[in-house]
Every structure is written in structure tokens, then in C-alpha cells.
mmCIF file with all atom_site columns, C-alpha atoms in Angstrom:
data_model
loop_
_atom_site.group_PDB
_atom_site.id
_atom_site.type_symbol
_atom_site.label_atom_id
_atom_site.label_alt_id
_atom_site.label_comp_id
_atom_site.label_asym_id
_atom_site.label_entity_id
_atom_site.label_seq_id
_atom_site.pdbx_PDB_ins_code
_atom_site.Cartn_x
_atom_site.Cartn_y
_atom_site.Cartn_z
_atom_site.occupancy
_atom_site.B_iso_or_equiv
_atom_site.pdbx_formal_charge
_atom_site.auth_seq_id
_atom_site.auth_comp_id
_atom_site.auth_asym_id
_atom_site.auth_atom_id
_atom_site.pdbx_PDB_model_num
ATOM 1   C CA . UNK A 1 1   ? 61.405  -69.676 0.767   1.00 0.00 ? 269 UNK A CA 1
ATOM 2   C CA . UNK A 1 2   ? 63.408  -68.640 3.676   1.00 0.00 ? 270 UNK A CA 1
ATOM 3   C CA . UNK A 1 3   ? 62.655  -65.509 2.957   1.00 0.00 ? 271 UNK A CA 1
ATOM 4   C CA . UNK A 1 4   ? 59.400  -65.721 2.713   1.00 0.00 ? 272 UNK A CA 1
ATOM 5   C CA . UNK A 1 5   ? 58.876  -67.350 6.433   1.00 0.00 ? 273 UNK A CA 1
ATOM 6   C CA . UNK A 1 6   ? 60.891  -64.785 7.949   1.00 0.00 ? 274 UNK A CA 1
ATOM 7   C CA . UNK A 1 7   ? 58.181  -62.276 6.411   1.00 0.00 ? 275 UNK A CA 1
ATOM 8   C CA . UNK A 1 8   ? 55.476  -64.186 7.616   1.00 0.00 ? 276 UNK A CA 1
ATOM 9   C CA . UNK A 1 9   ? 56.912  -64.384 10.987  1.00 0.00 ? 277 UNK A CA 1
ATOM 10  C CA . UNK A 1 10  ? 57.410  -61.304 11.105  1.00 0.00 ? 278 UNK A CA 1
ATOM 11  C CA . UNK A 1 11  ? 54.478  -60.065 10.278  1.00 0.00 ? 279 UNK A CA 1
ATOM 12  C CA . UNK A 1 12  ? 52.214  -62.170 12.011  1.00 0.00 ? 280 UNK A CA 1
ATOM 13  C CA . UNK A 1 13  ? 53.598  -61.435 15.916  1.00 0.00 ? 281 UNK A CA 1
ATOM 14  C CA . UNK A 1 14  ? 53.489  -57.689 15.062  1.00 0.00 ? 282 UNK A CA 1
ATOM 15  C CA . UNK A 1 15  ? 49.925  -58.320 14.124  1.00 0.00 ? 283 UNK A CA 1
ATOM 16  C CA . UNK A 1 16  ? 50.563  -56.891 10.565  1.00 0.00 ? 284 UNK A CA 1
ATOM 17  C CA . UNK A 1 17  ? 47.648  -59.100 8.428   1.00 0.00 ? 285 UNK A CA 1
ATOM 18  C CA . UNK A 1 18  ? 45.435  -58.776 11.072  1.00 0.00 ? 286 UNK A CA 1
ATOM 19  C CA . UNK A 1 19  ? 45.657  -54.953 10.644  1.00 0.00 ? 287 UNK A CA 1
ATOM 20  C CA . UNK A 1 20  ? 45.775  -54.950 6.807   1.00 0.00 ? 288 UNK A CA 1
ATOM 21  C CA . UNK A 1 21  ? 42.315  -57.502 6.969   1.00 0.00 ? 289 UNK A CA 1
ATOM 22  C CA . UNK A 1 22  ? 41.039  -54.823 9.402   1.00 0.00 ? 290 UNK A CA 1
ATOM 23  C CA . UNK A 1 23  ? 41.984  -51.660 7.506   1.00 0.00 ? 291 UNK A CA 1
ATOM 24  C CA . UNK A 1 24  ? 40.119  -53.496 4.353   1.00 0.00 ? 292 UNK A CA 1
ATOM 25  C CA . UNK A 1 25  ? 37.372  -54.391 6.271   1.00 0.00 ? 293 UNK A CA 1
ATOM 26  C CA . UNK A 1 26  ? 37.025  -50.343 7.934   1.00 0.00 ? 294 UNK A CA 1
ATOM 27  C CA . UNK A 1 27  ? 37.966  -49.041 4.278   1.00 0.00 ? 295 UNK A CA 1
ATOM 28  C CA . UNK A 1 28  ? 34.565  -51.097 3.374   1.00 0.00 ? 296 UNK A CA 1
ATOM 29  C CA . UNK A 1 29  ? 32.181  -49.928 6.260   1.00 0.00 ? 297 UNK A CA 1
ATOM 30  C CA . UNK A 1 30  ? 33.895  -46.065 5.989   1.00 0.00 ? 298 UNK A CA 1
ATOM 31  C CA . UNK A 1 31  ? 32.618  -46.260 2.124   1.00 0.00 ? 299 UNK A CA 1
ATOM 32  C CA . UNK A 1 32  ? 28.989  -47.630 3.254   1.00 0.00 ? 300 UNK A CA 1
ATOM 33  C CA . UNK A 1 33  ? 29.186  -45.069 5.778   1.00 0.00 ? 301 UNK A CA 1
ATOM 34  C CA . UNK A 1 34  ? 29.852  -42.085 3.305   1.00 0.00 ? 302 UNK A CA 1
ATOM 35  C CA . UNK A 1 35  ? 27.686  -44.006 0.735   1.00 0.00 ? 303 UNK A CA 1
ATOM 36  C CA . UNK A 1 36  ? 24.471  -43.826 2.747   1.00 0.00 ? 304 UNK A CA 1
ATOM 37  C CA . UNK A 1 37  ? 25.744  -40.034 4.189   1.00 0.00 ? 305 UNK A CA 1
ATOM 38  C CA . UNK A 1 38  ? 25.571  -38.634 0.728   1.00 0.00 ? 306 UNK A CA 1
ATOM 39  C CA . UNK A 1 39  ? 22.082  -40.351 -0.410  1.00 0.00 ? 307 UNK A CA 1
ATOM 40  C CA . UNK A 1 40  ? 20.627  -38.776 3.409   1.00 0.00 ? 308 UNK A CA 1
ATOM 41  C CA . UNK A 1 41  ? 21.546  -35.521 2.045   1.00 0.00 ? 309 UNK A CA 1
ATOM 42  C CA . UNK A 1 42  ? 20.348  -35.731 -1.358  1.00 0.00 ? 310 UNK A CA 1
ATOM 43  C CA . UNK A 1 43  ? 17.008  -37.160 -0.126  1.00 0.00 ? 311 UNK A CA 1
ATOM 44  C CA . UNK A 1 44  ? 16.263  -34.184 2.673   1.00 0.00 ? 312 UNK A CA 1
ATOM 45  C CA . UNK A 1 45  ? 17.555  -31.473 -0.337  1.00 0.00 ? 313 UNK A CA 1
ATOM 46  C CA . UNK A 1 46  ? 14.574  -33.868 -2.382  1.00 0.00 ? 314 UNK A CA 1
ATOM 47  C CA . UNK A 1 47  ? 12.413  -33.186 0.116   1.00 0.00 ? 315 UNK A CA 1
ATOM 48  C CA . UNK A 1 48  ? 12.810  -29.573 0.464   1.00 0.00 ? 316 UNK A CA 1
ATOM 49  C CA . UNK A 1 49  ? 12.773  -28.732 -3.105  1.00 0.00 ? 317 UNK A CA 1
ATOM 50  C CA . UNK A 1 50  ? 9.304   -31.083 -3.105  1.00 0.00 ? 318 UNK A CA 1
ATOM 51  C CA . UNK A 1 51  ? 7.901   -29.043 -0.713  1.00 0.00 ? 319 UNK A CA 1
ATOM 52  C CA . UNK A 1 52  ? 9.187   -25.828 -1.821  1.00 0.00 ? 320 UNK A CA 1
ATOM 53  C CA . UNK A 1 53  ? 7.649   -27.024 -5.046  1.00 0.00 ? 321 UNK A CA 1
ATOM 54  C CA . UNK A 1 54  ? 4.616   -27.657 -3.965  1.00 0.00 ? 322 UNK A CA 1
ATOM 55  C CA . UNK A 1 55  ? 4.288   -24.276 -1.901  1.00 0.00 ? 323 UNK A CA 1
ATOM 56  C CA . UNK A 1 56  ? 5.423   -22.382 -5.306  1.00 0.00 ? 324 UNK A CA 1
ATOM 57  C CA . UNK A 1 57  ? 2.458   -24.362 -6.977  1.00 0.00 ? 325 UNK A CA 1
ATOM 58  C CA . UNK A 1 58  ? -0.181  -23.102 -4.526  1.00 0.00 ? 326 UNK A CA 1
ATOM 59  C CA . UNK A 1 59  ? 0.566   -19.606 -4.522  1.00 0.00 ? 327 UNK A CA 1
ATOM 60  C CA . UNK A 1 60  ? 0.511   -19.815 -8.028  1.00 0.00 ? 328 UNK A CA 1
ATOM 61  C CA . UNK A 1 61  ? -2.802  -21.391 -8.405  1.00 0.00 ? 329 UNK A CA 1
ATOM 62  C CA . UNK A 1 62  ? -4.169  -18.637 -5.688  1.00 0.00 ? 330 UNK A CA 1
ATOM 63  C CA . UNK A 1 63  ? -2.520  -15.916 -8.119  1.00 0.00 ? 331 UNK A CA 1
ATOM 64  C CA . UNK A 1 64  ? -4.133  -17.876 -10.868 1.00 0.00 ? 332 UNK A CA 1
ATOM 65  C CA . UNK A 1 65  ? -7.484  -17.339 -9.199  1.00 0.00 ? 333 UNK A CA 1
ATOM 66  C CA . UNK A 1 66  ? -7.033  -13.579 -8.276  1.00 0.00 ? 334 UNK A CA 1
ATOM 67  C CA . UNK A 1 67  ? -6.175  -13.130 -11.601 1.00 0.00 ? 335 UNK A CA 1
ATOM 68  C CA . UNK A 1 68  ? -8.920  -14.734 -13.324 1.00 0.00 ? 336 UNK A CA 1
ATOM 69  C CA . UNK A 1 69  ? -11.570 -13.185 -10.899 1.00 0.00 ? 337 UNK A CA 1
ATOM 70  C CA . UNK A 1 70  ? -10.116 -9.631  -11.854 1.00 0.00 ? 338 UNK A CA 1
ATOM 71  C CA . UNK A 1 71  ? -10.386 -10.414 -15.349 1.00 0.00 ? 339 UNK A CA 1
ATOM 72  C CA . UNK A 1 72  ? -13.511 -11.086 -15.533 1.00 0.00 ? 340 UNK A CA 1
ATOM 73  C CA . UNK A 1 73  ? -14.625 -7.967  -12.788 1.00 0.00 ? 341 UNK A CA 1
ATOM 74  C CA . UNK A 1 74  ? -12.682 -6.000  -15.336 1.00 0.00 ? 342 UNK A CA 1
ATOM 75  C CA . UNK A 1 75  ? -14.611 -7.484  -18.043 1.00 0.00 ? 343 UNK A CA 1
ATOM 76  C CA . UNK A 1 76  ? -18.062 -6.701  -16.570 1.00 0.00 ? 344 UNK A CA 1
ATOM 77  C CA . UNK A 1 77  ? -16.888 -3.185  -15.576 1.00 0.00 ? 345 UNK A CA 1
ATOM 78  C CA . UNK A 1 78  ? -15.988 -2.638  -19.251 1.00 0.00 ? 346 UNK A CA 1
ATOM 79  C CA . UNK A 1 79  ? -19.314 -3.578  -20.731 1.00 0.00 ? 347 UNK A CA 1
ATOM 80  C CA . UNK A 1 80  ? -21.131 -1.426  -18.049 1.00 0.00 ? 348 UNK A CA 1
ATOM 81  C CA . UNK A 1 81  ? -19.237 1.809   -19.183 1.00 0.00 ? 349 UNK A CA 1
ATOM 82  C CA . UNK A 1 82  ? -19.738 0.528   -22.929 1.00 0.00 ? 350 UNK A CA 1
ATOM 83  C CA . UNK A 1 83  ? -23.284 0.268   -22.268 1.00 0.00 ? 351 UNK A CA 1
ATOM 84  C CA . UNK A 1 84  ? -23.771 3.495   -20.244 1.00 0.00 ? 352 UNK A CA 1
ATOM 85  C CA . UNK A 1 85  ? -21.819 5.503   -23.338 1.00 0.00 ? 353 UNK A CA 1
ATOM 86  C CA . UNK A 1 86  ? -24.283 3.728   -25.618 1.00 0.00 ? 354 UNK A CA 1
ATOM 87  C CA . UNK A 1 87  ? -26.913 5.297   -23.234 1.00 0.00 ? 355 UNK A CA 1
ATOM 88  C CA . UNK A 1 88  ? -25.266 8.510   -23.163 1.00 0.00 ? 356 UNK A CA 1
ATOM 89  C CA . UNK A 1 89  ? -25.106 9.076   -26.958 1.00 0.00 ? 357 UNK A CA 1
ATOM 90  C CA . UNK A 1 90  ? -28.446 8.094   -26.881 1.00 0.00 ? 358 UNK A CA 1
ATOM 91  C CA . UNK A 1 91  ? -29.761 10.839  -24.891 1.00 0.00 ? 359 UNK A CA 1
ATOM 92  C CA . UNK A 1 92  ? -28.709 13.265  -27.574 1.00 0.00 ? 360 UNK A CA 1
ATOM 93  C CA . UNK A 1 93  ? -30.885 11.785  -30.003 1.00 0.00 ? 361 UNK A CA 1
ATOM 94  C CA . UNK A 1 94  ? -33.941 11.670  -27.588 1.00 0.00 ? 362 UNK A CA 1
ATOM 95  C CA . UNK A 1 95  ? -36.979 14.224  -28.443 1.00 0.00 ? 363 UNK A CA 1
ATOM 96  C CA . UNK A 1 96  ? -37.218 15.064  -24.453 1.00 0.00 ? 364 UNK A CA 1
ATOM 97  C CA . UNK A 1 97  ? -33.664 15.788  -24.186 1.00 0.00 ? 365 UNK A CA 1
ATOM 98  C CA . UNK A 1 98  ? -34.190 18.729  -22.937 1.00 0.00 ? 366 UNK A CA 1
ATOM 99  C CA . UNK A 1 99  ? -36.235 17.658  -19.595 1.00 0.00 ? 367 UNK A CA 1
ATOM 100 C CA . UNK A 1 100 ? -33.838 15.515  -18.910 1.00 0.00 ? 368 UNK A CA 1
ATOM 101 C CA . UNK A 1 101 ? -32.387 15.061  -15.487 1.00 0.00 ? 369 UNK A CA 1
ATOM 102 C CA . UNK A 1 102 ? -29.903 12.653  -16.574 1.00 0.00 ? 370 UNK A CA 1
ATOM 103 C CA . UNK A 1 103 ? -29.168 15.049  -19.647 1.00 0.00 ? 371 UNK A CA 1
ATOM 104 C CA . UNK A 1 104 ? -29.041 18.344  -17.026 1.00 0.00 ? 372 UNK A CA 1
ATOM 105 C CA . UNK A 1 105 ? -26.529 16.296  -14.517 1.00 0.00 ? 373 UNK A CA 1
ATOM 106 C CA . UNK A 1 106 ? -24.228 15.594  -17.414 1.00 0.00 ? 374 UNK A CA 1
ATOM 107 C CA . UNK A 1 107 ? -24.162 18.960  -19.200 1.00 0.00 ? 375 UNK A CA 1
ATOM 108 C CA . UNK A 1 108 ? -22.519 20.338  -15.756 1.00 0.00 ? 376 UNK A CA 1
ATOM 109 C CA . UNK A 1 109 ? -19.326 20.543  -15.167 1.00 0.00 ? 377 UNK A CA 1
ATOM 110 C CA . UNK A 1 110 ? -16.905 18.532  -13.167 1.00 0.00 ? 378 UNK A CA 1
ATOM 111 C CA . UNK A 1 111 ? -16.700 21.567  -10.848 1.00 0.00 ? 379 UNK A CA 1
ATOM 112 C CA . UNK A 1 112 ? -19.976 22.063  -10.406 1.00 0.00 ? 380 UNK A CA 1
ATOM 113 C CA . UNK A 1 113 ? -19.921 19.466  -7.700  1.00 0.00 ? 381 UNK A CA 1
ATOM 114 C CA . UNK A 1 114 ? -19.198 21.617  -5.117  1.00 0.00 ? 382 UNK A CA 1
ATOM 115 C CA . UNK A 1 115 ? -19.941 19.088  -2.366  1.00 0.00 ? 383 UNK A CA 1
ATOM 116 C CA . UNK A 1 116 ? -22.998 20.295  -1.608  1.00 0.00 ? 384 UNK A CA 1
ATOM 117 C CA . UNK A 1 117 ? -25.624 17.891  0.034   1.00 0.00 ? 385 UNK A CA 1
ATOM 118 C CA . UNK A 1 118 ? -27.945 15.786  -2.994  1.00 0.00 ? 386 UNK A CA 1
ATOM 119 C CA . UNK A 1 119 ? -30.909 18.104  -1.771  1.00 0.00 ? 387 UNK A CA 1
ATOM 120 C CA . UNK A 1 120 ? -29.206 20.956  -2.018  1.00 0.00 ? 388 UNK A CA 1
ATOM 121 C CA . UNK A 1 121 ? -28.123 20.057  -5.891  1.00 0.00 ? 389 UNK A CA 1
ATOM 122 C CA . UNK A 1 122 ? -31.710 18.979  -6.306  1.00 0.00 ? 390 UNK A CA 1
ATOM 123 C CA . UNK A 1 123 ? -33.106 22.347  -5.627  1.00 0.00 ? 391 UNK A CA 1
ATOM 124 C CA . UNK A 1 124 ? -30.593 24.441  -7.196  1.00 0.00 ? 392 UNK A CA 1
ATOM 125 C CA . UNK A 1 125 ? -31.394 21.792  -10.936 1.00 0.00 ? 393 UNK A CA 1
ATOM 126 C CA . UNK A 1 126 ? -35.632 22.315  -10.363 1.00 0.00 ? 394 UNK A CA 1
ATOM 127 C CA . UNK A 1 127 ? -34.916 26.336  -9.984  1.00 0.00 ? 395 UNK A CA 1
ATOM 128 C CA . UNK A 1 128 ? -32.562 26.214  -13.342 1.00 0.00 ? 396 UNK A CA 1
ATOM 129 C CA . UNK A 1 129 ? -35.571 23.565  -15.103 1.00 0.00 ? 397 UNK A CA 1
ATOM 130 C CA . UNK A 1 130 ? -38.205 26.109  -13.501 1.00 0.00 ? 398 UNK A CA 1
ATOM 131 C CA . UNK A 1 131 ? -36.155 28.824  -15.239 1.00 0.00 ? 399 UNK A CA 1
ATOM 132 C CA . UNK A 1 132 ? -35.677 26.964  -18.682 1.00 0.00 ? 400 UNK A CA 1
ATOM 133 C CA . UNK A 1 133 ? -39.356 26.297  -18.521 1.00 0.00 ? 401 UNK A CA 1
ATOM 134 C CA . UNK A 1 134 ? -40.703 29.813  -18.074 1.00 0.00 ? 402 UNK A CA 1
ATOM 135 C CA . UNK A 1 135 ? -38.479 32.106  -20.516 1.00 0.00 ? 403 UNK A CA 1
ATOM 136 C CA . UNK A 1 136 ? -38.791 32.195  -24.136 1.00 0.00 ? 404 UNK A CA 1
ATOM 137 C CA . UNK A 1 137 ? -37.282 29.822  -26.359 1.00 0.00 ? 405 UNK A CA 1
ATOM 138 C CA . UNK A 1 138 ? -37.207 30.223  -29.650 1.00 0.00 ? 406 UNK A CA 1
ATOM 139 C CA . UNK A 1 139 ? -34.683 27.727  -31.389 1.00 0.00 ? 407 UNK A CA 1
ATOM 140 C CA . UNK A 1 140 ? -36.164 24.415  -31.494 1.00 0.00 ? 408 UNK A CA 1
ATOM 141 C CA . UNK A 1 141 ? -39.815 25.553  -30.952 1.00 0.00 ? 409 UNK A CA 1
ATOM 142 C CA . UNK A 1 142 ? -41.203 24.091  -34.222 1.00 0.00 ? 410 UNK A CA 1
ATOM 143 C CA . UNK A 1 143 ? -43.502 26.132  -36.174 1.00 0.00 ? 411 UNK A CA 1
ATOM 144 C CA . UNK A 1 144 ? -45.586 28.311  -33.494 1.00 0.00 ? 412 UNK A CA 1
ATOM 145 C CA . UNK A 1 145 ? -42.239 29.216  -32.089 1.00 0.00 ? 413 UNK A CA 1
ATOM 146 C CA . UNK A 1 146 ? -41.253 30.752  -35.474 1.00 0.00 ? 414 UNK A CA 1
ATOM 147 C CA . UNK A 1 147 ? -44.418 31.988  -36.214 1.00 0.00 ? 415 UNK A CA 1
ATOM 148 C CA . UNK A 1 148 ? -44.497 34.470  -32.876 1.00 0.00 ? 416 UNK A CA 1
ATOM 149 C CA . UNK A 1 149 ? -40.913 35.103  -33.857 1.00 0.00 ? 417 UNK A CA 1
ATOM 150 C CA . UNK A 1 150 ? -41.752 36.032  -36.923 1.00 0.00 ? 418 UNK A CA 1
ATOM 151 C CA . UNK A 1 151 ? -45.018 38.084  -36.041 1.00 0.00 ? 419 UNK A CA 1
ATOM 152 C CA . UNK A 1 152 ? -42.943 40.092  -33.515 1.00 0.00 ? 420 UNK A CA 1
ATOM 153 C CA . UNK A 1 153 ? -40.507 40.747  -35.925 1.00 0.00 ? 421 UNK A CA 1
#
């Protein structure tokens, strides 16, 4: 027991449990401290990633949109061409095919725009119709046609 009073006394002058019951009592708030550190962090990286989240989502959505509104240009565009090839093939099978102005301006060729004014393209189709209209033709004429071929001949 001696032993044990000259421990006491010696550490209570030198202020030895009052420093252990501190030390405890810092080790405590220094964990709380850290503690509430770490969940501050987590919770603003959270909050970012929310909002980065959220940003992602509405760019996506706007993409979404784009995309959906070029589908479905796309998707007029195609039946437009369908329907002017339908309209093209067509022509071939019409009995005035040969009047045609739509049939003329697609028999030339790409390089026959030569960047001349409309006007200018206008005239130079009426002289070649004009032309077509006054000479001869004999293929396709129907009967008379063959018969003034054939009393030439």
C-alpha cells in the first residue's frame, strides 16, 4: 500500500491524472473533430457529383432532342426523294413524255448547268422544244408517221 501512495503522490503534484483525464478527454474531441472533417468532405464530393449529375442529364436530354428532331427531318427528307423517284419513273410511262419540261430538265446532263441565269436556260430548252417540234420524227409517230415513211420509201 505504501507503494501505492507514493505513486499517487507522486503523480498528483506533477499533475500526471489531470493530464491523462485531459489527453482522454482531447483524444475524444480530436476524433469528433476528424469525424465530422471526413463526413464535410464526403458531403461537398456528394454535392459535386449531384450537380455534375444533373448537368450530364441535361445535355443529354438536349442531345436527346437534337437527335430525335434529326430523325424525323431525315425521315421526311427520305419520303420526299422516295416520292419524287416514284414521280420520276413515272414520267417515263407518261404519253406526253416527250413535251415534258420536267422530262427535258432531267434528260440533261449534270454539266449542262453551266451557271447560266434560269432565263437564259429557259430560252436555250424552248429553241431545242421549237427544234424537236418542227423536224421530222418518225419513230413513235403511230400510223400516219409510218405511212409517209413508207410512201416515201
Amino acid at each position: 500500500m505504501d507503494t501505492i501512495l507514493q505513486i499517487l503522490q507522486w503523480a498528483i503534484p506533477s499533475g500526471g491524472i489531470g493530464a491523462a483525464i485531459a489527453w482522454v478527454a482531447n483524444r475524444k474531441a480530436n476524433d469528433a473533430k476528424q469525424a465530422k472533417s471526413v463526413h464535410d468532405t464526403y458531403k461537398v464530393m456528394y454535392e459535386d457529383i449531384s450537380r455534375l449529375l444533373v448537368e450530364t442529364q441535361t445535355k443529354y436530354d438536349e442531345s436527346t432532342k437534337l437527335t430525335e428532331k434529326l430523325v424525323s427531318e431525315n425521315n421526311l427528307t427520305r419520303r420526299a426523294l422516295n416520292r419524287l423517284s416514284r414521280a420520276i419513273e413515272a414520267i417515263q410511262l407518261c404519253p406526253h413524255a416527250g413535251n415534258c419540261p420536267v422530262s427535258s430538265e432531267l434528260s440533261l446532263s449534270e454539266d449542262g448547268d453551266d451557271g447560266k441565269p434560269v432565263s437564259e436556260r429557259k430560252e436555250r430548252r424552248q429553241h431545242r422544244r421549237e427544234a424537236e417540234r418542227t423536224k421530222p420524227c418518225m419513230a413513235g409517230a403511230g400510223e400516219e408517221g409510218q405511212r409517209e415513211a413508207g410512201g416515201a420509201a
